[in-house]
Amino acid sequence: MNENPPQPDANQRMKSYLGKIATGPRMSKDLTRAEAEDALAMVLNGEVSTERAAVFLIAARMKLETVEENTGYWQALDKTTVKQEVKLEKLVQVAEAFDGFERTPVFTFYTIPLLAEMGLPAYGHSALPLPPKFGITFEDLLINHYGVSTHQTFEQRKTLIEQFGFGYLGIEQSHPKLDALKSLRKEIVKRPMLATMEKMLMPLIAKTNFLATNYFHPGYEEAMLAVAGLGRWEITVVGNGMEGSILYGVHKTAKLFIHLKKVGVQEKKLDCGRELDAATAQQVQEAFQALKKLPASRDTMAELGEQALKGKGGPAAPLIAWQAATLGYLFGRFPDVQTGFDAAHTHLSSGTVHEKLMSYLDGCK
């Protein structure tokens, strides 16, 4: 007698899951965490047709995912992520919206080497532009502006991060199975749950790890915080930064959710007007207002970002300093944001951060 009957094949299981989540707003049912993990694993592993994969991704988002479902989706992504340890005591992972920026120039690409100079090694995790915005990302700047090879391996990118204390990693290196879905994601147009959970992957592991990321629509932070509790980050910051960035507390007061591994979740409001002295806060706000008048193009971001890193000021410099200061404060490097801002300003004024960024880029080519 067979005590372990064969399990339904992938197509049968996916048909069952679609029967639960794709029956309209009143009749749809939630998946269990295990079912959600299994469903997305089949999509990632190419076990179901492209058409069925697309229907699943659309239906899951239209139903609105539960925290349990999103946790299952993350587990499927996490188990298929390329992971390696890095020879660093601390590492800040920065994960902004993978579909990029198109409204106002964002300079986090240039904040990352500054963080390293301030004693917080950091890297940006992203992808080449994805739908619906197809905006500017770390990988977009790296490859399409600076001409870095698209054939770099995970090992090469990791080695550069260990060497310089900062760098960038794309899902082409960290998650080839997720990267393989980019054509499908273009066809389904709207953001699937992947857009939330891909920010919560952890390809590089140092002795102590931090994550800075964002949420846009209220409610999505709940699933991200649940996942943070399963990950290996000592501190995870999830905040409503400008246009999906980690520029917290400039365009409006930011609401941050901070997951501390040994404590749990704390909430904090962050506003440059309250964290900085009046003159510095005015400098940050004036810079932000000036940037709102400029195009969010690669050339604009690179020109103004490099100007700031060379110590020549410009409207990007106060925002880069603010970003570095807030992360330095939130991750325990500085006792307050003002101290961090002053330190960031000093490092920017020296011009050495630009030299190190150029050396890193040379190492990538």
Coordinates of C-alpha atoms in Angstrom, one line a residue:
M1 CA 0.0 0.0 0.0
N2 CA 1.4 3.4 -1.0
E3 CA 1.3 5.6 2.1
N4 CA 2.7 8.6 0.2
P5 CA 0.5 9.2 -2.9
P6 CA 2.1 11.3 -5.6
Q7 CA 1.6 15.1 -5.3
P8 CA -0.3 16.9 -8.0
D9 CA 2.0 18.2 -10.7
A10 CA 2.9 21.9 -11.1
N11 CA 0.1 22.7 -13.5
Q12 CA -2.5 21.1 -11.2
R13 CA -1.2 22.9 -8.2
M14 CA -1.2 26.3 -9.9
K15 CA -4.7 25.7 -11.2
S16 CA -5.8 25.1 -7.6
Y17 CA -4.1 28.3 -6.4
L18 CA -5.6 30.3 -9.2
G19 CA -9.0 28.9 -8.3
K20 CA -8.6 30.4 -4.8
I21 CA -7.2 33.9 -5.6
A22 CA -8.7 34.6 -9.0
T23 CA -12.5 34.3 -8.5
G24 CA -13.4 37.9 -8.0
P25 CA -13.4 40.4 -5.1
R26 CA -16.1 38.5 -3.1
M27 CA -15.3 34.8 -3.7
S28 CA -11.4 34.8 -3.7
K29 CA -9.7 33.1 -0.9
D30 CA -6.3 33.6 0.7
L31 CA -3.4 31.2 0.2
T32 CA -1.5 29.7 3.1
R33 CA 2.1 30.7 3.5
A34 CA 3.2 27.3 2.1
E35 CA 0.9 27.6 -0.9
A36 CA 2.1 31.1 -1.7
E37 CA 5.7 29.9 -1.5
D38 CA 5.0 27.0 -3.7
A39 CA 3.1 29.1 -6.3
L40 CA 5.9 31.6 -6.7
A41 CA 8.6 28.9 -6.6
M42 CA 6.9 27.3 -9.6
V43 CA 6.9 30.7 -11.4
L44 CA 10.6 31.3 -10.6
N45 CA 11.6 27.8 -11.6
G46 CA 9.7 27.9 -14.9
E47 CA 7.5 25.0 -14.0
V48 CA 4.3 26.6 -15.4
S49 CA 3.6 28.4 -18.6
T50 CA 4.3 32.0 -19.1
E51 CA 0.6 32.7 -19.5
R52 CA -0.3 31.0 -16.2
A53 CA 2.6 32.7 -14.4
A54 CA 1.3 36.1 -15.6
V55 CA -2.3 35.4 -14.5
F56 CA -1.0 34.3 -11.1
L57 CA 1.1 37.5 -10.6
I58 CA -1.8 39.7 -11.6
A59 CA -4.4 37.9 -9.6
A60 CA -2.2 37.9 -6.5
R61 CA -1.8 41.7 -6.6
M62 CA -5.5 42.4 -7.5
K63 CA -6.7 40.3 -4.6
L64 CA -4.3 42.1 -2.3
E65 CA -1.8 39.9 -0.6
T66 CA -2.0 39.0 3.1
V67 CA 1.0 39.2 5.3
E68 CA 1.1 35.4 5.3
E69 CA 1.0 35.3 1.5
N70 CA 3.8 37.9 1.2
T71 CA 5.9 36.0 3.7
G72 CA 5.5 32.9 1.6
Y73 CA 6.4 34.8 -1.6
W74 CA 9.5 36.2 0.1
Q75 CA 10.5 32.7 1.2
A76 CA 10.4 31.5 -2.4
L77 CA 12.5 34.5 -3.4
D78 CA 14.9 34.1 -0.5
K79 CA 15.5 30.4 -1.2
T80 CA 16.5 31.2 -4.8
T81 CA 18.7 34.2 -4.0
V82 CA 22.5 33.9 -4.6
K83 CA 24.1 34.5 -1.2
Q84 CA 27.6 34.9 0.0
E85 CA 29.4 36.2 3.1
V86 CA 31.5 39.3 2.7
K87 CA 34.7 40.1 4.7
L88 CA 33.2 43.2 6.4
E89 CA 32.3 43.8 10.0
K90 CA 29.2 45.9 9.1
L91 CA 27.3 46.4 5.9
V92 CA 24.3 48.6 5.0
Q93 CA 22.1 47.3 2.2
V94 CA 20.2 50.1 0.4
A95 CA 17.1 48.9 -1.6
E96 CA 15.0 51.6 -3.2
A97 CA 12.2 51.1 -5.7
F98 CA 13.5 48.7 -8.4
D99 CA 11.4 50.6 -11.0
G100 CA 13.5 53.7 -10.3
F101 CA 12.8 57.5 -10.3
E102 CA 11.3 59.7 -12.9
R103 CA 10.0 62.8 -11.1
T104 CA 12.8 64.5 -9.1
P105 CA 16.6 63.7 -9.2
V106 CA 17.6 61.3 -6.4
F107 CA 21.2 60.9 -5.4
T108 CA 21.4 57.8 -3.3
F109 CA 23.9 56.3 -5.7
Y110 CA 26.3 59.0 -4.5
T111 CA 25.3 58.7 -0.8
I112 CA 26.6 55.1 -0.8
P113 CA 30.3 55.8 -1.2
L114 CA 29.9 58.7 1.3
L115 CA 28.5 56.3 3.9
A116 CA 31.5 54.1 3.5
E117 CA 33.8 57.1 4.0
M118 CA 31.9 57.8 7.2
G119 CA 32.5 54.3 8.6
L120 CA 29.4 52.5 7.3
P121 CA 30.3 50.2 4.4
A122 CA 27.2 50.1 2.1
Y123 CA 25.9 48.8 -1.2
G124 CA 22.9 49.5 -3.4
H125 CA 20.8 46.5 -4.5
S126 CA 18.7 47.1 -7.6
A127 CA 17.9 46.1 -11.2
L128 CA 17.9 47.7 -14.6
P129 CA 14.7 49.8 -14.9
L130 CA 11.5 47.8 -14.5
P131 CA 7.8 48.7 -15.1
P132 CA 5.7 50.6 -14.6
K133 CA 8.0 53.7 -14.4
F134 CA 11.2 52.4 -16.0
G135 CA 13.0 55.1 -14.0
I136 CA 16.6 55.5 -13.0
T137 CA 18.1 52.9 -10.7
F138 CA 21.6 52.2 -9.3
E139 CA 22.1 49.6 -12.1
D140 CA 20.9 52.1 -14.7
L141 CA 23.4 54.7 -13.7
L142 CA 26.2 52.1 -13.4
I143 CA 25.7 50.5 -16.7
N144 CA 23.9 53.0 -19.0
H145 CA 25.8 56.2 -17.7
Y146 CA 29.1 54.9 -16.5
G147 CA 29.5 52.1 -19.0
V148 CA 30.1 49.3 -16.6
S149 CA 30.1 45.8 -18.2
T150 CA 26.8 43.9 -18.2
H151 CA 28.8 40.7 -17.9
Q152 CA 30.2 41.2 -14.4
T153 CA 29.7 38.3 -12.1
F154 CA 28.4 38.2 -8.5
E155 CA 31.9 37.3 -7.3
Q156 CA 33.4 40.4 -9.1
R157 CA 30.8 42.8 -7.7
K158 CA 31.2 41.3 -4.2
T159 CA 35.0 41.5 -4.3
L160 CA 34.8 45.2 -5.3
I161 CA 32.5 45.9 -2.3
E162 CA 35.0 44.2 0.0
Q163 CA 37.8 46.2 -1.5
F164 CA 36.2 49.6 -1.5
G165 CA 33.7 49.3 1.3
F166 CA 30.9 50.2 -1.0
G167 CA 29.4 49.2 -4.3
Y168 CA 26.3 48.0 -6.2
L169 CA 24.7 44.7 -7.0
G170 CA 22.0 43.9 -9.5
I171 CA 19.5 41.1 -9.5
E172 CA 21.2 39.8 -12.7
Q173 CA 24.0 38.7 -10.3
S174 CA 22.0 38.2 -7.1
H175 CA 18.8 36.5 -8.4
P176 CA 19.0 35.3 -12.0
K177 CA 15.6 33.6 -11.7
L178 CA 13.9 36.8 -10.7
D179 CA 15.9 38.7 -13.4
A180 CA 14.5 36.2 -16.0
L181 CA 11.0 37.5 -15.3
K182 CA 11.7 41.0 -16.5
S183 CA 10.1 40.5 -19.9
L184 CA 7.0 39.0 -18.2
R185 CA 6.9 42.0 -15.8
K186 CA 6.9 44.4 -18.8
E187 CA 3.9 42.6 -20.3
I188 CA 1.8 42.7 -17.1
V189 CA 2.6 46.4 -16.7
K190 CA 1.5 46.8 -13.1
R191 CA 3.7 46.1 -10.1
P192 CA 3.3 42.5 -8.8
M193 CA 4.2 41.5 -5.3
L194 CA 7.7 41.0 -6.5
A195 CA 8.1 44.8 -6.4
T196 CA 7.6 44.7 -2.6
M197 CA 9.5 41.6 -1.7
E198 CA 12.6 42.0 -4.0
K199 CA 13.7 44.9 -1.8
M200 CA 13.8 42.5 1.1
L201 CA 16.4 40.0 -0.3
M202 CA 19.8 39.6 1.3
P203 CA 22.5 38.5 -1.1
L204 CA 25.5 39.8 0.9
I205 CA 26.0 38.8 4.5
A206 CA 28.5 40.6 6.8
K207 CA 29.0 40.1 10.5
T208 CA 26.4 42.8 11.3
N209 CA 23.9 43.8 8.7
F210 CA 21.5 46.7 8.2
L211 CA 18.8 47.4 5.6
A212 CA 17.4 50.7 4.5
T213 CA 14.3 50.5 2.3
N214 CA 11.0 52.1 1.6
Y215 CA 7.3 51.6 1.3
F216 CA 5.0 53.8 -0.7
H217 CA 1.4 52.7 0.0
P218 CA 0.5 52.4 3.7
G219 CA 0.0 48.7 4.6
Y220 CA 2.8 47.2 2.6
E221 CA 5.2 47.9 5.5
E222 CA 3.5 45.2 7.5
A223 CA 4.6 42.4 5.3
M224 CA 8.1 44.0 5.0
L225 CA 8.5 44.1 8.8
A226 CA 7.3 40.5 9.1
V227 CA 10.0 39.5 6.7
A228 CA 12.6 41.6 8.5
G229 CA 11.9 39.4 11.5
L230 CA 12.9 36.4 9.5
G231 CA 16.0 37.9 8.0
R232 CA 19.5 38.4 9.3
W233 CA 19.4 42.2 9.6
E234 CA 20.3 43.7 12.9
I235 CA 18.3 46.8 12.1
T236 CA 15.8 47.2 9.3
V237 CA 14.4 50.7 8.4
V238 CA 11.3 50.9 6.3
G239 CA 10.2 54.4 5.6
N240 CA 8.0 56.4 3.2
G241 CA 10.8 58.3 1.4
M242 CA 10.3 60.5 -1.6
E243 CA 9.1 58.5 -4.7
G244 CA 10.2 55.1 -3.4
S245 CA 13.6 56.3 -2.2
I246 CA 15.3 56.4 1.1
L247 CA 15.3 60.2 1.1
Y248 CA 13.3 60.4 4.3
G249 CA 11.9 63.5 5.9
V250 CA 12.5 66.2 3.3
H251 CA 9.5 66.3 1.0
K252 CA 7.3 65.6 4.1
T253 CA 7.6 64.2 7.6
A254 CA 8.6 60.6 7.2
K255 CA 7.0 57.8 9.1
L256 CA 9.7 55.1 9.7
F257 CA 9.2 51.6 10.9
I258 CA 12.3 50.3 12.5
H259 CA 12.7 46.6 13.2
L260 CA 15.4 45.8 15.8
K261 CA 16.3 42.2 15.8
K262 CA 16.4 41.8 19.6
V263 CA 13.5 44.3 20.4
G264 CA 10.9 44.3 17.6
V265 CA 9.3 47.1 15.8
Q266 CA 9.5 50.8 16.8
E267 CA 8.0 53.8 15.0
K268 CA 9.7 57.1 14.5
K269 CA 8.9 60.3 12.7
L270 CA 11.8 62.0 10.9
D271 CA 11.7 65.6 9.6
C272 CA 14.8 67.7 8.6
G273 CA 13.2 70.7 10.2
R274 CA 13.3 69.0 13.6
E275 CA 16.5 67.1 13.3
L276 CA 18.8 69.9 12.1
D277 CA 19.5 73.4 13.2
A278 CA 17.5 76.1 11.4
A279 CA 20.2 77.2 9.0
T280 CA 21.1 73.6 7.9
A281 CA 17.4 72.6 7.6
Q282 CA 16.8 75.7 5.3
Q283 CA 19.8 74.7 3.2
V284 CA 18.4 71.2 2.7
Q285 CA 14.9 72.5 1.9
E286 CA 16.2 75.1 -0.6
A287 CA 18.3 72.4 -2.3
F288 CA 15.2 70.2 -2.6
Q289 CA 13.1 72.9 -4.1
A290 CA 15.8 73.8 -6.6
L291 CA 16.0 70.1 -7.7
K292 CA 12.3 69.8 -8.2
K293 CA 12.7 72.2 -11.2
L294 CA 15.3 69.9 -12.9
P295 CA 14.8 66.8 -15.0
A296 CA 15.3 63.4 -13.3
S297 CA 17.7 62.2 -15.9
R298 CA 20.9 60.2 -15.7
D299 CA 23.0 63.1 -16.9
T300 CA 21.5 65.5 -14.3
M301 CA 22.0 63.0 -11.4
A302 CA 25.5 62.2 -12.4
E303 CA 26.6 65.8 -13.0
L304 CA 25.2 67.1 -9.7
G305 CA 26.1 64.0 -7.7
E306 CA 29.7 64.1 -8.8
Q307 CA 29.8 67.9 -8.2
A308 CA 28.8 67.2 -4.6
L309 CA 31.3 64.4 -4.1
K310 CA 34.1 66.6 -5.6
G311 CA 33.5 69.1 -2.8
K312 CA 32.1 71.7 -5.1
G313 CA 28.7 72.0 -3.5
G314 CA 25.5 72.4 -5.6
P315 CA 22.0 71.4 -4.8
A316 CA 22.7 67.6 -4.5
A317 CA 25.3 68.1 -1.7
P318 CA 22.8 68.9 1.2
L319 CA 20.5 66.0 0.2
I320 CA 23.4 63.6 0.0
A321 CA 24.7 64.8 3.4
W322 CA 21.2 64.5 4.8
Q323 CA 20.7 60.9 3.6
A324 CA 24.1 59.8 4.9
A325 CA 23.4 61.6 8.2
T326 CA 20.0 60.0 8.7
L327 CA 21.3 56.5 8.0
G328 CA 24.3 57.0 10.2
Y329 CA 22.0 58.1 13.0
L330 CA 19.5 55.3 12.5
F331 CA 22.2 52.6 12.4
G332 CA 24.0 53.9 15.4
R333 CA 27.0 55.6 13.9
F334 CA 26.1 59.1 15.2
P335 CA 24.3 60.2 18.3
D336 CA 22.0 62.6 16.3
V337 CA 21.4 63.6 12.7
Q338 CA 23.1 67.0 13.0
T339 CA 26.4 65.4 14.1
G340 CA 26.1 63.1 11.1
F341 CA 25.3 65.9 8.7
D342 CA 28.4 67.9 9.9
A343 CA 30.5 64.8 9.4
A344 CA 29.1 64.2 6.0
H345 CA 29.7 67.8 5.0
T346 CA 33.4 67.5 6.1
H347 CA 33.9 64.4 4.0
L348 CA 32.2 65.9 1.0
S349 CA 34.3 69.1 1.2
S350 CA 37.5 67.0 1.0
G351 CA 36.7 65.7 -2.5
T352 CA 38.1 62.2 -1.6
V353 CA 34.7 60.5 -1.9
H354 CA 34.7 61.3 -5.6
E355 CA 38.2 59.9 -6.1
K356 CA 37.1 56.7 -4.5
L357 CA 34.0 56.4 -6.6
M358 CA 36.0 56.9 -9.8
S359 CA 38.4 54.2 -8.6
Y360 CA 35.6 51.9 -7.9
L361 CA 34.1 52.5 -11.4
D362 CA 37.5 51.9 -13.0
G363 CA 37.6 48.6 -11.2
C364 CA 34.3 47.6 -12.7
K365 CA 35.4 48.1 -16.3

